[in-house]
């Protein structure tokens, strides 16, 4: 019985020590930017994307990654196939069907297109001015994410 209690306590402590990335919504950004102007980090995902789900579990749940993102960015995880109408920077964006039961959100195309294509996952950093300062399409492991966050922090100083 003591053994079971000890194991349960260890598991609970491990879960509590993970710094989850705080996820915001586009409709909250105007208010958030008034409180503190920060870059916005958008993690573009799709429901079917296995690499996206792996990044959620293994990268964004990491304590060091979570702390860096929560301290420096307004983080938004955004489904690029969402059918929700989104207003961002005063413009309205909609879902655009591209076939039977498929499509892409106009906002995903606007912020994440590279050569006219949107890929999943994509990580985008947008300054408060609206300028995109970083865009990466594809999977990032924890080590790569930490390196990118460090480089972005260094670049922000200059």
mmCIF file of C-alpha atoms in Angstrom:
data_model
loop_
_atom_site.group_PDB
_atom_site.id
_atom_site.type_symbol
_atom_site.label_atom_id
_atom_site.label_comp_id
_atom_site.label_asym_id
_atom_site.label_seq_id
_atom_site.Cartn_x
_atom_site.Cartn_y
_atom_site.Cartn_z
ATOM 1 C CA UNK A 1 0.000 0.000 0.000
ATOM 2 C CA UNK A 2 2.838 2.409 0.856
ATOM 3 C CA UNK A 3 4.498 1.493 -2.434
ATOM 4 C CA UNK A 4 1.346 2.435 -4.385
ATOM 5 C CA UNK A 5 1.041 5.729 -2.512
ATOM 6 C CA UNK A 6 4.706 6.550 -3.202
ATOM 7 C CA UNK A 7 4.344 5.830 -6.931
ATOM 8 C CA UNK A 8 1.167 7.948 -7.103
ATOM 9 C CA UNK A 9 2.926 10.839 -5.381
ATOM 10 C CA UNK A 10 5.891 10.658 -7.779
ATOM 11 C CA UNK A 11 3.606 10.670 -10.832
ATOM 12 C CA UNK A 12 1.586 13.608 -9.481
ATOM 13 C CA UNK A 13 4.746 15.598 -8.703
ATOM 14 C CA UNK A 14 6.135 14.948 -12.190
ATOM 15 C CA UNK A 15 2.910 16.158 -13.786
ATOM 16 C CA UNK A 16 2.813 19.316 -11.673
ATOM 17 C CA UNK A 17 6.423 20.200 -12.511
ATOM 18 C CA UNK A 18 5.694 20.397 -16.250
ATOM 19 C CA UNK A 19 5.178 23.969 -17.387
ATOM 20 C CA UNK A 20 2.293 23.873 -19.798
ATOM 21 C CA UNK A 21 2.335 26.495 -22.516
ATOM 22 C CA UNK A 22 -0.509 28.932 -21.879
ATOM 23 C CA UNK A 23 -2.722 28.928 -24.967
ATOM 24 C CA UNK A 24 -4.548 32.121 -25.956
ATOM 25 C CA UNK A 25 -7.052 32.882 -28.746
ATOM 26 C CA UNK A 26 -6.857 35.415 -31.565
ATOM 27 C CA UNK A 27 -9.863 37.287 -30.159
ATOM 28 C CA UNK A 28 -7.907 37.910 -26.933
ATOM 29 C CA UNK A 29 -4.836 39.449 -28.588
ATOM 30 C CA UNK A 30 -5.958 43.088 -28.652
ATOM 31 C CA UNK A 31 -6.541 43.038 -24.887
ATOM 32 C CA UNK A 32 -3.344 41.106 -24.207
ATOM 33 C CA UNK A 33 -1.223 43.489 -26.306
ATOM 34 C CA UNK A 34 -2.618 46.442 -24.324
ATOM 35 C CA UNK A 35 -1.465 44.767 -21.106
ATOM 36 C CA UNK A 36 1.968 43.885 -22.516
ATOM 37 C CA UNK A 37 3.172 44.168 -26.104
ATOM 38 C CA UNK A 38 4.746 40.826 -27.010
ATOM 39 C CA UNK A 39 5.415 38.837 -30.123
ATOM 40 C CA UNK A 40 2.722 36.282 -30.936
ATOM 41 C CA UNK A 41 3.782 32.679 -31.498
ATOM 42 C CA UNK A 42 1.306 30.689 -33.582
ATOM 43 C CA UNK A 43 1.536 26.904 -33.694
ATOM 44 C CA UNK A 44 -0.423 25.877 -36.784
ATOM 45 C CA UNK A 45 -1.879 22.383 -36.506
ATOM 46 C CA UNK A 46 -4.473 20.079 -38.047
ATOM 47 C CA UNK A 47 -6.557 17.380 -36.373
ATOM 48 C CA UNK A 48 -5.017 14.629 -38.519
ATOM 49 C CA UNK A 49 -1.387 15.801 -38.049
ATOM 50 C CA UNK A 50 0.604 13.228 -36.052
ATOM 51 C CA UNK A 51 3.719 15.427 -35.964
ATOM 52 C CA UNK A 52 1.623 18.247 -34.455
ATOM 53 C CA UNK A 53 0.373 15.955 -31.707
ATOM 54 C CA UNK A 54 3.909 14.731 -31.013
ATOM 55 C CA UNK A 55 5.119 18.325 -30.657
ATOM 56 C CA UNK A 56 2.232 19.043 -28.262
ATOM 57 C CA UNK A 57 3.179 16.048 -26.093
ATOM 58 C CA UNK A 58 6.961 16.152 -26.243
ATOM 59 C CA UNK A 59 7.966 19.753 -26.971
ATOM 60 C CA UNK A 60 5.325 22.150 -25.676
ATOM 61 C CA UNK A 61 4.875 20.163 -22.448
ATOM 62 C CA UNK A 62 8.584 20.521 -21.599
ATOM 63 C CA UNK A 63 9.198 22.821 -18.643
ATOM 64 C CA UNK A 64 12.049 24.845 -20.188
ATOM 65 C CA UNK A 65 10.166 25.326 -23.468
ATOM 66 C CA UNK A 66 6.962 26.231 -21.639
ATOM 67 C CA UNK A 67 8.666 28.803 -19.435
ATOM 68 C CA UNK A 68 10.433 30.505 -22.361
ATOM 69 C CA UNK A 69 7.250 30.709 -24.425
ATOM 70 C CA UNK A 70 5.046 31.835 -21.520
ATOM 71 C CA UNK A 71 7.558 34.548 -20.546
ATOM 72 C CA UNK A 72 8.147 36.005 -24.014
ATOM 73 C CA UNK A 73 5.130 35.308 -26.248
ATOM 74 C CA UNK A 74 1.393 35.240 -26.535
ATOM 75 C CA UNK A 75 1.026 31.636 -27.733
ATOM 76 C CA UNK A 76 -1.834 30.500 -29.953
ATOM 77 C CA UNK A 77 -2.339 26.935 -31.094
ATOM 78 C CA UNK A 78 -4.441 27.266 -34.234
ATOM 79 C CA UNK A 79 -6.126 24.555 -36.294
ATOM 80 C CA UNK A 80 -5.468 25.560 -39.897
ATOM 81 C CA UNK A 81 -8.624 23.737 -40.982
ATOM 82 C CA UNK A 82 -10.892 25.438 -38.439
ATOM 83 C CA UNK A 83 -14.214 26.686 -39.780
ATOM 84 C CA UNK A 84 -14.383 29.456 -37.174
ATOM 85 C CA UNK A 85 -14.513 33.088 -38.340
ATOM 86 C CA UNK A 86 -11.489 34.867 -36.865
ATOM 87 C CA UNK A 87 -10.746 38.564 -36.652
ATOM 88 C CA UNK A 88 -7.032 39.353 -36.482
ATOM 89 C CA UNK A 89 -5.531 42.844 -36.705
ATOM 90 C CA UNK A 90 -8.886 44.254 -37.824
ATOM 91 C CA UNK A 91 -9.421 41.808 -40.695
ATOM 92 C CA UNK A 92 -11.885 38.933 -40.826
ATOM 93 C CA UNK A 93 -10.662 35.511 -41.943
ATOM 94 C CA UNK A 94 -12.829 32.536 -42.915
ATOM 95 C CA UNK A 95 -12.549 28.865 -43.749
ATOM 96 C CA UNK A 96 -12.074 28.300 -47.478
ATOM 97 C CA UNK A 97 -13.263 24.913 -48.779
ATOM 98 C CA UNK A 98 -10.846 23.230 -51.186
ATOM 99 C CA UNK A 99 -12.774 20.008 -51.741
ATOM 100 C CA UNK A 100 -15.298 17.656 -50.212
ATOM 101 C CA UNK A 101 -14.979 17.913 -46.402
ATOM 102 C CA UNK A 102 -11.618 19.640 -46.699
ATOM 103 C CA UNK A 103 -10.269 23.150 -46.784
ATOM 104 C CA UNK A 104 -7.934 25.662 -45.233
ATOM 105 C CA UNK A 105 -8.475 28.718 -43.094
ATOM 106 C CA UNK A 106 -7.606 32.023 -44.768
ATOM 107 C CA UNK A 107 -5.624 33.092 -41.704
ATOM 108 C CA UNK A 108 -3.485 29.949 -41.975
ATOM 109 C CA UNK A 109 -2.775 30.832 -45.605
ATOM 110 C CA UNK A 110 -1.970 34.429 -44.663
ATOM 111 C CA UNK A 111 0.530 33.723 -41.903
ATOM 112 C CA UNK A 112 1.914 30.288 -42.760
ATOM 113 C CA UNK A 113 2.085 29.979 -46.549
ATOM 114 C CA UNK A 114 5.474 29.309 -48.051
ATOM 115 C CA UNK A 115 5.447 29.394 -51.857
ATOM 116 C CA UNK A 116 1.636 29.250 -51.750
ATOM 117 C CA UNK A 117 1.541 26.085 -49.626
ATOM 118 C CA UNK A 118 0.542 25.576 -45.999
ATOM 119 C CA UNK A 119 2.197 22.682 -44.178
ATOM 120 C CA UNK A 120 1.574 21.174 -40.768
ATOM 121 C CA UNK A 121 2.955 21.775 -38.257
ATOM 122 C CA UNK A 122 4.114 25.341 -38.829
ATOM 123 C CA UNK A 123 5.504 27.703 -36.218
ATOM 124 C CA UNK A 124 5.097 31.444 -36.870
ATOM 125 C CA UNK A 125 6.262 34.439 -34.822
ATOM 126 C CA UNK A 126 4.481 37.738 -35.440
ATOM 127 C CA UNK A 127 5.604 41.067 -33.970
ATOM 128 C CA UNK A 128 3.036 43.419 -32.393
ATOM 129 C CA UNK A 129 3.377 45.497 -35.599
ATOM 130 C CA UNK A 130 2.106 42.517 -37.618
ATOM 131 C CA UNK A 131 5.428 41.677 -39.261
ATOM 132 C CA UNK A 132 6.255 37.973 -39.463
ATOM 133 C CA UNK A 133 9.761 37.498 -38.065
ATOM 134 C CA UNK A 134 9.977 33.711 -38.051
ATOM 135 C CA UNK A 135 8.315 30.900 -39.937
ATOM 136 C CA UNK A 136 9.169 27.203 -39.849
ATOM 137 C CA UNK A 137 7.172 24.472 -41.533
ATOM 138 C CA UNK A 138 7.731 20.980 -40.169
ATOM 139 C CA UNK A 139 8.403 19.079 -36.978
ATOM 140 C CA UNK A 140 10.713 20.528 -34.332
ATOM 141 C CA UNK A 141 12.114 18.429 -31.511
ATOM 142 C CA UNK A 142 12.734 19.878 -28.052
ATOM 143 C CA UNK A 143 16.412 20.615 -28.717
ATOM 144 C CA UNK A 144 15.628 22.481 -31.948
ATOM 145 C CA UNK A 145 12.809 24.414 -30.286
ATOM 146 C CA UNK A 146 15.049 25.545 -27.416
ATOM 147 C CA UNK A 147 17.725 26.613 -29.920
ATOM 148 C CA UNK A 148 15.158 28.598 -31.936
ATOM 149 C CA UNK A 149 13.751 30.259 -28.799
ATOM 150 C CA UNK A 150 17.280 31.216 -27.712
ATOM 151 C CA UNK A 151 18.077 32.652 -31.161
ATOM 152 C CA UNK A 152 14.809 34.606 -31.251
ATOM 153 C CA UNK A 153 15.519 36.010 -27.768
ATOM 154 C CA UNK A 154 19.019 37.027 -28.857
ATOM 155 C CA UNK A 155 17.708 38.680 -32.037
ATOM 156 C CA UNK A 156 15.066 40.573 -30.032
ATOM 157 C CA UNK A 157 17.828 42.285 -28.032
ATOM 158 C CA UNK A 158 19.197 43.954 -31.183
#
